[in-house]
Short mmCIF file of C-alpha atoms in Angstrom, two decimals:
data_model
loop_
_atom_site.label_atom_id
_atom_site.label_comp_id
_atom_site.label_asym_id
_atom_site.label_seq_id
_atom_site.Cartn_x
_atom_site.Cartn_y
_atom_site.Cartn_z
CA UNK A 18 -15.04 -23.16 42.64
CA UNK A 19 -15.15 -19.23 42.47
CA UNK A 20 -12.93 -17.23 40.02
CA UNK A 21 -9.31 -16.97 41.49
CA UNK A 22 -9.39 -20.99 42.72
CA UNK A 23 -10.23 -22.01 38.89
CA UNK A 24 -7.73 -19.59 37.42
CA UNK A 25 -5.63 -21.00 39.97
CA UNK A 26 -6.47 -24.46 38.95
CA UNK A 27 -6.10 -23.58 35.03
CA UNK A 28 -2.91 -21.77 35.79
CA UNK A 29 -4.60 -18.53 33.78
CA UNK A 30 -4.56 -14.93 34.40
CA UNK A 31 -7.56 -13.11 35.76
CA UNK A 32 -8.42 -10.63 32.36
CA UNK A 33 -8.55 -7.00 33.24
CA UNK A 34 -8.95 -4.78 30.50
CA UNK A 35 -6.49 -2.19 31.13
CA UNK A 36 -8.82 0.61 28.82
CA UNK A 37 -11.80 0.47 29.42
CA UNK A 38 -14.65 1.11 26.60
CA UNK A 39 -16.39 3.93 26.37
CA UNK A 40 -20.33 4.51 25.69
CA UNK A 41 -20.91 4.25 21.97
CA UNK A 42 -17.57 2.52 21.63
CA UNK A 43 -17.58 -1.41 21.00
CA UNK A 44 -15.84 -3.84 23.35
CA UNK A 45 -13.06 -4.82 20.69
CA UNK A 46 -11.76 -1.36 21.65
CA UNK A 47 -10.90 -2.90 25.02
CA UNK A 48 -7.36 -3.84 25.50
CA UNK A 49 -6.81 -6.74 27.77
CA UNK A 50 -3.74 -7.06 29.90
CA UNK A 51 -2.50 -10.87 29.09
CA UNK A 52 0.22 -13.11 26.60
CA UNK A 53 -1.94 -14.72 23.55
CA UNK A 54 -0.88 -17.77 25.79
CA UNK A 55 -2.88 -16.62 28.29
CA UNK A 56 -5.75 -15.91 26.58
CA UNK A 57 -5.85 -19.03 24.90
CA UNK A 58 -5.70 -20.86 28.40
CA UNK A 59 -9.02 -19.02 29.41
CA UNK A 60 -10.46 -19.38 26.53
CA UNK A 61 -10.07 -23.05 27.07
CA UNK A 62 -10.60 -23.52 30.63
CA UNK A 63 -14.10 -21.73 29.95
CA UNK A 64 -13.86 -19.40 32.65
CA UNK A 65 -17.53 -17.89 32.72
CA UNK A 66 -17.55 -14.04 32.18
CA UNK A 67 -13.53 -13.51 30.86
CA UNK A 68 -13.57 -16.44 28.10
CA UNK A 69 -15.54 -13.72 25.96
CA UNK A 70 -13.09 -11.06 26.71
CA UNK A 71 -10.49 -13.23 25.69
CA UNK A 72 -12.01 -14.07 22.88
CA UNK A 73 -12.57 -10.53 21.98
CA UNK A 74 -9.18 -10.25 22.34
CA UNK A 75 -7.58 -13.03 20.72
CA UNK A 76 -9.54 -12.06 17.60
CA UNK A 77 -8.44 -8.21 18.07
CA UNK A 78 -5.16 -9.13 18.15
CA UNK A 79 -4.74 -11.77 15.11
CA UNK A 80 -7.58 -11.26 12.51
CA UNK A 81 -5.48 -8.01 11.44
CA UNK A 82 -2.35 -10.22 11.09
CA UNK A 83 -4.17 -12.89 9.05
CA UNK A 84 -5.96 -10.41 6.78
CA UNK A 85 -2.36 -9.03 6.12
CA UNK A 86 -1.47 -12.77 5.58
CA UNK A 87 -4.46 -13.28 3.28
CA UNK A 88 -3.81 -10.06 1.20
CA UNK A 89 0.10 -10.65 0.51
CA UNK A 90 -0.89 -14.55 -0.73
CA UNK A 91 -4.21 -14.23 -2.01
CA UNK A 92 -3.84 -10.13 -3.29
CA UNK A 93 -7.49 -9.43 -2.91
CA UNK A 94 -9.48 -7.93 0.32
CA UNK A 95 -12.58 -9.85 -0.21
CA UNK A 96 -10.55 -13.77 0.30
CA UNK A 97 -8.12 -11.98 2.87
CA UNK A 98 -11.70 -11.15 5.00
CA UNK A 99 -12.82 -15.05 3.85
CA UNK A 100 -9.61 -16.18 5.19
CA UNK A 101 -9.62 -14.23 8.88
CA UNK A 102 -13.25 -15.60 9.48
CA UNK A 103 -12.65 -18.87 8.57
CA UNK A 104 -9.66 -19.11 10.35
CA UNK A 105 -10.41 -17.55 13.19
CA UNK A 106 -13.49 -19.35 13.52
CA UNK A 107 -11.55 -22.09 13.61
CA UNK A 108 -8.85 -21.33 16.04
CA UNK A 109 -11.72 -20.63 18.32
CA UNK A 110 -13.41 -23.64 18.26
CA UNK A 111 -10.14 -25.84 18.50
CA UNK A 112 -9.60 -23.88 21.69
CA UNK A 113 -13.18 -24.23 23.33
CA UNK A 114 -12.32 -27.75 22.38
CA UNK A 115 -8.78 -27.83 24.06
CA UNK A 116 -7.06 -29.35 20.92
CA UNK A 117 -4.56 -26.84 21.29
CA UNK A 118 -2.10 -28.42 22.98
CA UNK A 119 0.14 -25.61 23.92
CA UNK A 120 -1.64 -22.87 24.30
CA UNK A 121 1.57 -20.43 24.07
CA UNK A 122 1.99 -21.64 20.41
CA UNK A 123 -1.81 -20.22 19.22
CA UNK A 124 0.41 -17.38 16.84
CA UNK A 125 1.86 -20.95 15.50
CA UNK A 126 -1.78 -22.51 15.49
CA UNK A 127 -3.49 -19.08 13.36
CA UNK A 128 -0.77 -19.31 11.09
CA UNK A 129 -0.14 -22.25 9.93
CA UNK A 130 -4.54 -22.54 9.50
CA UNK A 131 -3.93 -19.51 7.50
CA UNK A 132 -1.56 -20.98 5.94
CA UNK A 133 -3.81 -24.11 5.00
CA UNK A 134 -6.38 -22.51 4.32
CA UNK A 135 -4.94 -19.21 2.05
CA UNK A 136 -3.95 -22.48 0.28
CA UNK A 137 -7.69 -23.47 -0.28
CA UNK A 138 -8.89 -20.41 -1.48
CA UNK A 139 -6.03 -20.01 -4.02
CA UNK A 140 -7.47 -23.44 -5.59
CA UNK A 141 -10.63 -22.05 -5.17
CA UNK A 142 -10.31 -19.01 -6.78
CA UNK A 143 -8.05 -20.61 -9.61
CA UNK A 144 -11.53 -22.93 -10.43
CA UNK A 145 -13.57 -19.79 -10.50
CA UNK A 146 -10.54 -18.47 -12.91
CA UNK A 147 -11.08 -21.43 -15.10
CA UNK A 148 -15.06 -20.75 -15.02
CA UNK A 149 -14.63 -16.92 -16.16
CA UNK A 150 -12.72 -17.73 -18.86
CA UNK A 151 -14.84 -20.67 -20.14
CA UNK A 152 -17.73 -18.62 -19.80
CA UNK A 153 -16.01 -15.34 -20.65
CA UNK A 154 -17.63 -13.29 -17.27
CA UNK A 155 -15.63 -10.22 -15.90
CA UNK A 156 -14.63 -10.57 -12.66
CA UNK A 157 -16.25 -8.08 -10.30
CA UNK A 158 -13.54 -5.21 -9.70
CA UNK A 159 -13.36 -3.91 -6.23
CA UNK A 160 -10.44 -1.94 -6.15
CA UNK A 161 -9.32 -2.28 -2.41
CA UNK A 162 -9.83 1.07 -0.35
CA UNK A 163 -8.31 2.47 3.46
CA UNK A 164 -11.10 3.57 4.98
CA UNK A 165 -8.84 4.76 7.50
CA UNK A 166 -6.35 6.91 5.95
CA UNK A 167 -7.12 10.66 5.37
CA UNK A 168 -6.40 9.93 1.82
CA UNK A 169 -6.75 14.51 1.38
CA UNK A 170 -3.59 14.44 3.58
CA UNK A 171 -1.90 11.70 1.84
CA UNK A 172 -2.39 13.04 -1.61
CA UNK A 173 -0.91 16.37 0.21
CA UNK A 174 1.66 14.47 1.09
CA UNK A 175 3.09 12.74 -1.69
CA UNK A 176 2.79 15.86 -3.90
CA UNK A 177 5.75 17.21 -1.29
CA UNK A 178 8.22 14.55 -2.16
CA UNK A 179 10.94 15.16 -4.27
CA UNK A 180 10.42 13.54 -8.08
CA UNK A 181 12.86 10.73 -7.64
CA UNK A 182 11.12 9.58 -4.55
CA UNK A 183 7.28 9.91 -5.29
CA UNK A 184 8.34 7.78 -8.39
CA UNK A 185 9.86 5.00 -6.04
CA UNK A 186 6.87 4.78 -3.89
CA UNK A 187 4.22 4.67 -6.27
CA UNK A 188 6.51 1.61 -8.39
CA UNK A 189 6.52 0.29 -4.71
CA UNK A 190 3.63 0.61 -3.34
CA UNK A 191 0.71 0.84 -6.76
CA UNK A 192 3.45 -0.77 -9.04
CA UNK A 193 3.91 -3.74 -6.99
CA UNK A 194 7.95 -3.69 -8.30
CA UNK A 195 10.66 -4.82 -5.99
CA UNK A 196 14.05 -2.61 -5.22
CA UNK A 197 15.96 -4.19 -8.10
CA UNK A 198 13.56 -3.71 -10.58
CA UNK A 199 12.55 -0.38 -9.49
CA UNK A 200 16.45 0.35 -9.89
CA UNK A 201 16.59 -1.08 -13.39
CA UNK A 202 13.87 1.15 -14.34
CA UNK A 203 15.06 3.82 -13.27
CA UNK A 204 19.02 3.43 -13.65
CA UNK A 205 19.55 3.21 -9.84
CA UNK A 206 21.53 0.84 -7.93
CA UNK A 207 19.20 -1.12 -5.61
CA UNK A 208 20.88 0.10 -2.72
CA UNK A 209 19.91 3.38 -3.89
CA UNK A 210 16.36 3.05 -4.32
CA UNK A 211 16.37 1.54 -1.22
CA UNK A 212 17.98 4.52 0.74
CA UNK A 213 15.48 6.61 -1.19
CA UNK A 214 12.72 4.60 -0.70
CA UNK A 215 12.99 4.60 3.16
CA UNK A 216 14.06 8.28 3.23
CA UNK A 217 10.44 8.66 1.39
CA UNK A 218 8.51 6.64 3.35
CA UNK A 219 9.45 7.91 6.60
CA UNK A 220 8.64 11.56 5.08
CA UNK A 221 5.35 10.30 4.33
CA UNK A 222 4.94 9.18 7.81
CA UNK A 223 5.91 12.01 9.08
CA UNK A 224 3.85 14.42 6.94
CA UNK A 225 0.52 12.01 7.85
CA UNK A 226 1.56 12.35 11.51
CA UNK A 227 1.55 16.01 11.23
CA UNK A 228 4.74 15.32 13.12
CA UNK A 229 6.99 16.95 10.78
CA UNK A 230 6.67 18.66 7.28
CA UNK A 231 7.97 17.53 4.31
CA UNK A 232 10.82 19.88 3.24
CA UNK B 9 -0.41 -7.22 25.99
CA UNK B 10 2.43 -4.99 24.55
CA UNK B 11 6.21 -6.41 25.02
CA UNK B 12 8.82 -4.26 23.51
CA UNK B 13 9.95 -6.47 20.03
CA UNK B 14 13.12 -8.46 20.61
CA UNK B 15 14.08 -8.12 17.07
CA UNK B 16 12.04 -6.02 15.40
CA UNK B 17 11.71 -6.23 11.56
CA UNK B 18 13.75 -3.30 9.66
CA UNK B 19 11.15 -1.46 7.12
CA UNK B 20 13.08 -2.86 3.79
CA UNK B 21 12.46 -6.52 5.40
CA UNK B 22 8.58 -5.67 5.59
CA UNK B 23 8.56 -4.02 2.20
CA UNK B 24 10.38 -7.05 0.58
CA UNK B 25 8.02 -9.37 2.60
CA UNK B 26 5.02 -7.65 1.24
CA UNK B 27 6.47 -7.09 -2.49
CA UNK B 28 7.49 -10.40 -2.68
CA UNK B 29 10.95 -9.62 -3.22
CA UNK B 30 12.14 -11.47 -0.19
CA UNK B 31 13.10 -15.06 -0.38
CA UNK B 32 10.55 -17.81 0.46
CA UNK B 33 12.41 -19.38 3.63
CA UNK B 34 13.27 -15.57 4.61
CA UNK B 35 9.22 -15.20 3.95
CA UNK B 36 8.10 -17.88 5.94
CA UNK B 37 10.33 -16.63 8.85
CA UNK B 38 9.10 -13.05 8.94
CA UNK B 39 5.33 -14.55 8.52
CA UNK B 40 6.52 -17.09 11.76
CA UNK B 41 7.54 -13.40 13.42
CA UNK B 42 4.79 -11.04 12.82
CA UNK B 43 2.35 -13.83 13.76
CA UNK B 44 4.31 -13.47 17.23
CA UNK B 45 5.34 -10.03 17.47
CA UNK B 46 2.11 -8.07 17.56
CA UNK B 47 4.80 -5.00 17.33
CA UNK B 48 6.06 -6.12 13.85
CA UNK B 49 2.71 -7.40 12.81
CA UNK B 50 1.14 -3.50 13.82
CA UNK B 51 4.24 -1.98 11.83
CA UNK B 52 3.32 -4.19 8.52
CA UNK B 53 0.00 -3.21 8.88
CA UNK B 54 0.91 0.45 9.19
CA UNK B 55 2.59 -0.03 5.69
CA UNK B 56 0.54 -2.14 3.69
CA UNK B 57 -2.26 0.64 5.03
CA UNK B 58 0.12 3.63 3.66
CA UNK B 59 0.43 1.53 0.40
CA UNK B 60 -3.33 0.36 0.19
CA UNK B 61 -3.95 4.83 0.43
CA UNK B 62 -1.17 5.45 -2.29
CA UNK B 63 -2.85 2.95 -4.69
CA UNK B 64 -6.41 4.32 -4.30
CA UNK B 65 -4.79 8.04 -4.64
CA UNK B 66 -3.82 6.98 -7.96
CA UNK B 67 -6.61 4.46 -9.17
CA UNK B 68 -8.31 7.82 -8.66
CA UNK B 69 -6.14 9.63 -10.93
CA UNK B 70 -4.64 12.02 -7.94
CA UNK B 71 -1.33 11.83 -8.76
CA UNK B 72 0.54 14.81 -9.60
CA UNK B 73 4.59 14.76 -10.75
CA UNK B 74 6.67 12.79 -13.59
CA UNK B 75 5.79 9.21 -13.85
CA UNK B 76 6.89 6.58 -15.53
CA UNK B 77 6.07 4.24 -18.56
CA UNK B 78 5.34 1.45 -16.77
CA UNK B 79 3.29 3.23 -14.10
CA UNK B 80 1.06 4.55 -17.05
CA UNK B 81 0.69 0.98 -18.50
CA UNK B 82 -0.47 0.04 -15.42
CA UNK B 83 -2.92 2.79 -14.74
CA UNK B 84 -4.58 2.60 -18.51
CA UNK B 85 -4.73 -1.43 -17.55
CA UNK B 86 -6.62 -0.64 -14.25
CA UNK B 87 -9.11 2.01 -15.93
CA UNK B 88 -7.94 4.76 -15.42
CA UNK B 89 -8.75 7.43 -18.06
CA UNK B 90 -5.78 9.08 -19.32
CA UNK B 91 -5.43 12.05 -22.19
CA UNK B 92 -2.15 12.03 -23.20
CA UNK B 93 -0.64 15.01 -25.16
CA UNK B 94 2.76 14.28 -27.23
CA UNK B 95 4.86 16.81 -27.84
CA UNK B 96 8.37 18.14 -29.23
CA UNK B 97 11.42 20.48 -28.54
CA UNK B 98 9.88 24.01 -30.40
CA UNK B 99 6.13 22.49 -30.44
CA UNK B 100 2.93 23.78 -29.13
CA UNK B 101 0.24 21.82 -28.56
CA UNK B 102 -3.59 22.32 -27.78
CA UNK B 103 -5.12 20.79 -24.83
CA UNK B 104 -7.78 20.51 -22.53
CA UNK B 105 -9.65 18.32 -19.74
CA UNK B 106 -12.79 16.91 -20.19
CA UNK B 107 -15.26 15.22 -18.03
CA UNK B 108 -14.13 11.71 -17.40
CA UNK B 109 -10.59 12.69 -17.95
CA UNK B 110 -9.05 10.75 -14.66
CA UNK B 111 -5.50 12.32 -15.45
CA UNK B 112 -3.60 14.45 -18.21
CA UNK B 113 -0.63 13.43 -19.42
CA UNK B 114 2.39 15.41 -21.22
CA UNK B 115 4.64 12.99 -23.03
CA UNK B 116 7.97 15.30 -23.58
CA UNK B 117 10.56 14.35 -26.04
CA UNK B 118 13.94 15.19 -26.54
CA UNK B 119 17.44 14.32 -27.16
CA UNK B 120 18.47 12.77 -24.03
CA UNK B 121 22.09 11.53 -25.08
CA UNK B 122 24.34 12.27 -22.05
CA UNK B 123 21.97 13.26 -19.65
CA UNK B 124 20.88 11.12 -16.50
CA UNK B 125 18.32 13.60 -14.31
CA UNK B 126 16.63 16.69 -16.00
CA UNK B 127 14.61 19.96 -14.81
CA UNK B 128 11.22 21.01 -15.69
CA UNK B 129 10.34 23.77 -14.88
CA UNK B 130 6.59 25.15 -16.02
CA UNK B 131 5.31 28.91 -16.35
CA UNK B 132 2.67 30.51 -16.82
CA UNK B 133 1.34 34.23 -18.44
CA UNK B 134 3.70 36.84 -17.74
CA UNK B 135 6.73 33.68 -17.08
CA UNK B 136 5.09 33.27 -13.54
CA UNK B 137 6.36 29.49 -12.45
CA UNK B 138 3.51 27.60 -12.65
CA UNK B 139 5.52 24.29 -11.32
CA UNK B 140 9.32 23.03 -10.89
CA UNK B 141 10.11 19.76 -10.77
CA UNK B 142 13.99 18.90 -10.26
CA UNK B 143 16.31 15.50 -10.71
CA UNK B 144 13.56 13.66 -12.28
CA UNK B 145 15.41 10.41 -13.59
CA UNK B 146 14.63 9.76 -17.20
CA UNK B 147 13.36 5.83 -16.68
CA UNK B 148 12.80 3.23 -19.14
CA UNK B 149 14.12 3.04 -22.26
CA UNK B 150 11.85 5.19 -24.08
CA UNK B 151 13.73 7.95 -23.04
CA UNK B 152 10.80 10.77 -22.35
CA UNK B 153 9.69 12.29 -19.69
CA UNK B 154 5.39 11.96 -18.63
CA UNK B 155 4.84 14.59 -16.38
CA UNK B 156 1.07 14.14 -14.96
CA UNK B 157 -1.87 16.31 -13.74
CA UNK B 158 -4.88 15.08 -12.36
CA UNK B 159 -8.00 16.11 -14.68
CA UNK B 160 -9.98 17.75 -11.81
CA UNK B 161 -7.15 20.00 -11.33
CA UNK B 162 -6.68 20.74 -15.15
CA UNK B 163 -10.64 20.84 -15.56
CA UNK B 164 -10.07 24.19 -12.86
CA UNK B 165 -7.59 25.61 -14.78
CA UNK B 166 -8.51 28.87 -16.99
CA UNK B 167 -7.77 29.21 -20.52
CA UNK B 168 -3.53 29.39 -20.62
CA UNK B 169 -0.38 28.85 -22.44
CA UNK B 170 2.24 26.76 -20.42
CA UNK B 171 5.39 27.02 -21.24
CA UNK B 172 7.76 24.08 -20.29
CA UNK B 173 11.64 24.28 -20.49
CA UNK B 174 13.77 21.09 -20.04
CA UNK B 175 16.74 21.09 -19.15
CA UNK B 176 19.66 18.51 -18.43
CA UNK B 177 20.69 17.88 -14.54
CA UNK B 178 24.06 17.83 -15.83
CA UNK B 179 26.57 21.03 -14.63
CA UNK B 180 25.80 23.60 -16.97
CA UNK B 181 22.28 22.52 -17.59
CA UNK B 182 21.80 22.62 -20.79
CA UNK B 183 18.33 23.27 -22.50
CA UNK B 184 17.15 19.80 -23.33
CA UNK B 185 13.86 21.56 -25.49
CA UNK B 186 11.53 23.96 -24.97
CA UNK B 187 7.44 23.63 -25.23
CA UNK B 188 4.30 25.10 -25.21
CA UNK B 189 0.80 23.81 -24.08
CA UNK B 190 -2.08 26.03 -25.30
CA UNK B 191 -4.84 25.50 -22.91
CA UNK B 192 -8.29 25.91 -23.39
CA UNK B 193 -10.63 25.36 -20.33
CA UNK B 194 -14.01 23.61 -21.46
CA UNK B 195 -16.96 25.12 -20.04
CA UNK B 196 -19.14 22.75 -17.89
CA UNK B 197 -16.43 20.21 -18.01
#
């Protein structure tokens, strides 16, 4: 059976990846042209040649959402980066295996295995908890870092916003405080801090953009 | 493949996801729609990534502006170095950075009765303004005002006085107290 009879057959796409990589750049910076459903379907049907593309793919798209899943529930980068291989591992394998029965629910699948397993690691990490403090041993601090952000600019940034508003963000962002108790802090009404808040954060957006100065 | 979002997730929704403000059904929903909506789920990212920046900016001691109590607990609890210099309406008060100092703080009291904002506003020699800051909110109930430098900036600083008026946001603005920081700048530091 050649290519378009079995994607026929599967009822898949053909995967075309609509940018191409470049030299020196990997393949996960191909984008593929396809639902997740669809790439789940040729991942199962293993269609030689576009099951790794899909795979690619399907791990380009989701192991950014599940490390954002594993850092709000387990608050550290090193489990979040446990949790996307283990669940993606996993998602990958169930496919190969077609035990996913519907293969336009594999957001579903990831997260409720992330779910599961952030789960896991929580109990895990609360044993290791139990073993530092029986054995008094520090934890190793690894302050989490963003590679990615031009942190120069950012600092640049921030030092433009008005008092009121670089004092919001930081309780927001490095504070880890919600609206309300940001606003009883700071004598604000929630909605207040919340109108701030946004007014700031889209002035930090803009400012990192280079799309617009911060007045 | 990129579909426009059918409902896409306001920013306050994402920032009470990810501060844990929002609700746990409300929680489970948004997780349910990010893990569908790689839109959403790229929009999260993009703040949690913003966030992740501000908190390294600051666990590095670059943070530069009035902050609060709280945020100082928390910075002394994560290891940040802090010198903090106390001071009162008609005081002056010697100071310096010295290596290892991650951040300088000013801790300025006054009588605050009445007021809800202030204005500090900092000169230099010869009254040059050195810094404004205006409607900072005076936060917590310790009723003072931290107004932070980061210690590589101070450490560049030459030898200076500062002087530092404070004044109430209310009409009329009011002088709230007026201060002095004699600077010294430590050689090699």
């Amino acid at each position: 059976m050649n290519r378009p009879d079995l994607a026929a057959a599967t009822g898949c796409v053909r995967l075309t990846p609509v940018s191409r990589g470049c030299y020196g750049c990997r393949s996960m910076t191909q984008r593929i042209d396809a639902t997740d459903g669809d790439l789940a379907r040729v991942i199962t049907a293993r269609e030689p040649g576009s099951r790794e593309h899909a795979e690619t793919e399907l791990y380009r798209r989701f192991a950014a959402r599940v490390r954002l899943y594993g850092l709000r529930h387990l608050r550290d980068e090193e489990s979040a980066r446990d949790l996307v291989q283990q669940v993606m591992l996993l998602t990958i394998e169930k496919l190969r295996a077609g035990a996913i029965r519907d293969a336009d629910q594999v957001g579903s699948f990831i997260l409720g295995v992330s779910r599961t397993m952030a789960i896991d690691l929580k109990r895990r990490e609360r044993r290791r908890d139990r073993l530092r403090e029986t054995f008094a041993v520090e934890p190793p601090t690894a302050a989490p870092d963003d590679s990615t952000l031009d942190l120069d600019r950012l600092e640049h940034c921030l030092g433009r916003l008005a008092e009121r508003e670089r004092m919001i963000v930081l309780l927001t962002f490095y504070g880890e405080r919600s609206a309300r108790q940001i606003g009883d802090e700071m004598t604000m009404t929630e909605g207040n801090v919340r109108v701030t808040r946004h007014r700031a954060i889209g002035k930090l957006r803009a400012c990192m953009s280079g799309a617009g100065a911060v007045p | 493949m990129t579909t426009r979002c059918d409902a896409p997730a306001s920013d306050d929704d994402l920032l009470d996801y990810w501060t844990g403000a929002m609700p746990g059904t409300d929680a489970d929903r948004m997780e349910e729609h990010f893990f569908s909506c790689g839109e959403c789920a790229a929009r999260l990212g993009a703040m949690v990534s913003l966030g992740t920046g501000l908190a390294t900016l600051v666990r590095r001691g670059r943070v530069s502006g009035v902050v609060s109590r709280s945020l100082l607990n928390r910075l002394q609890r994560d290891g940040v170095h802090v010198r903090q210099f106390t001071v009162w309406p008609g005081e002056t008060v010697p100071c310096a950075a010295f290596p290892g100092d991650d951040l300088l703080v000013v801790a300025l009291h006054a009588d605050f009765a009445g007021a809800e904002t202030v204005n500090l506003s900092v000169t230099g020699p010869e009254d040059a303004s050195f810094r404004y800051m205006g409607d900072v909110p005076i936060a917590g109930a310790e009723r003072e005002i931290l107004w932070a430098t980061p210690g590589a900036d101070v450490r560049r600083m030459p030898s200076a006085r500062l002087r530092l008026t404070l004044t109430s946001g209310r009409p009329g603005a009011p002088v709230l107290g007026e201060y002095e920081l004699d600077h010294t700048a430590v050689p090699g530091a």
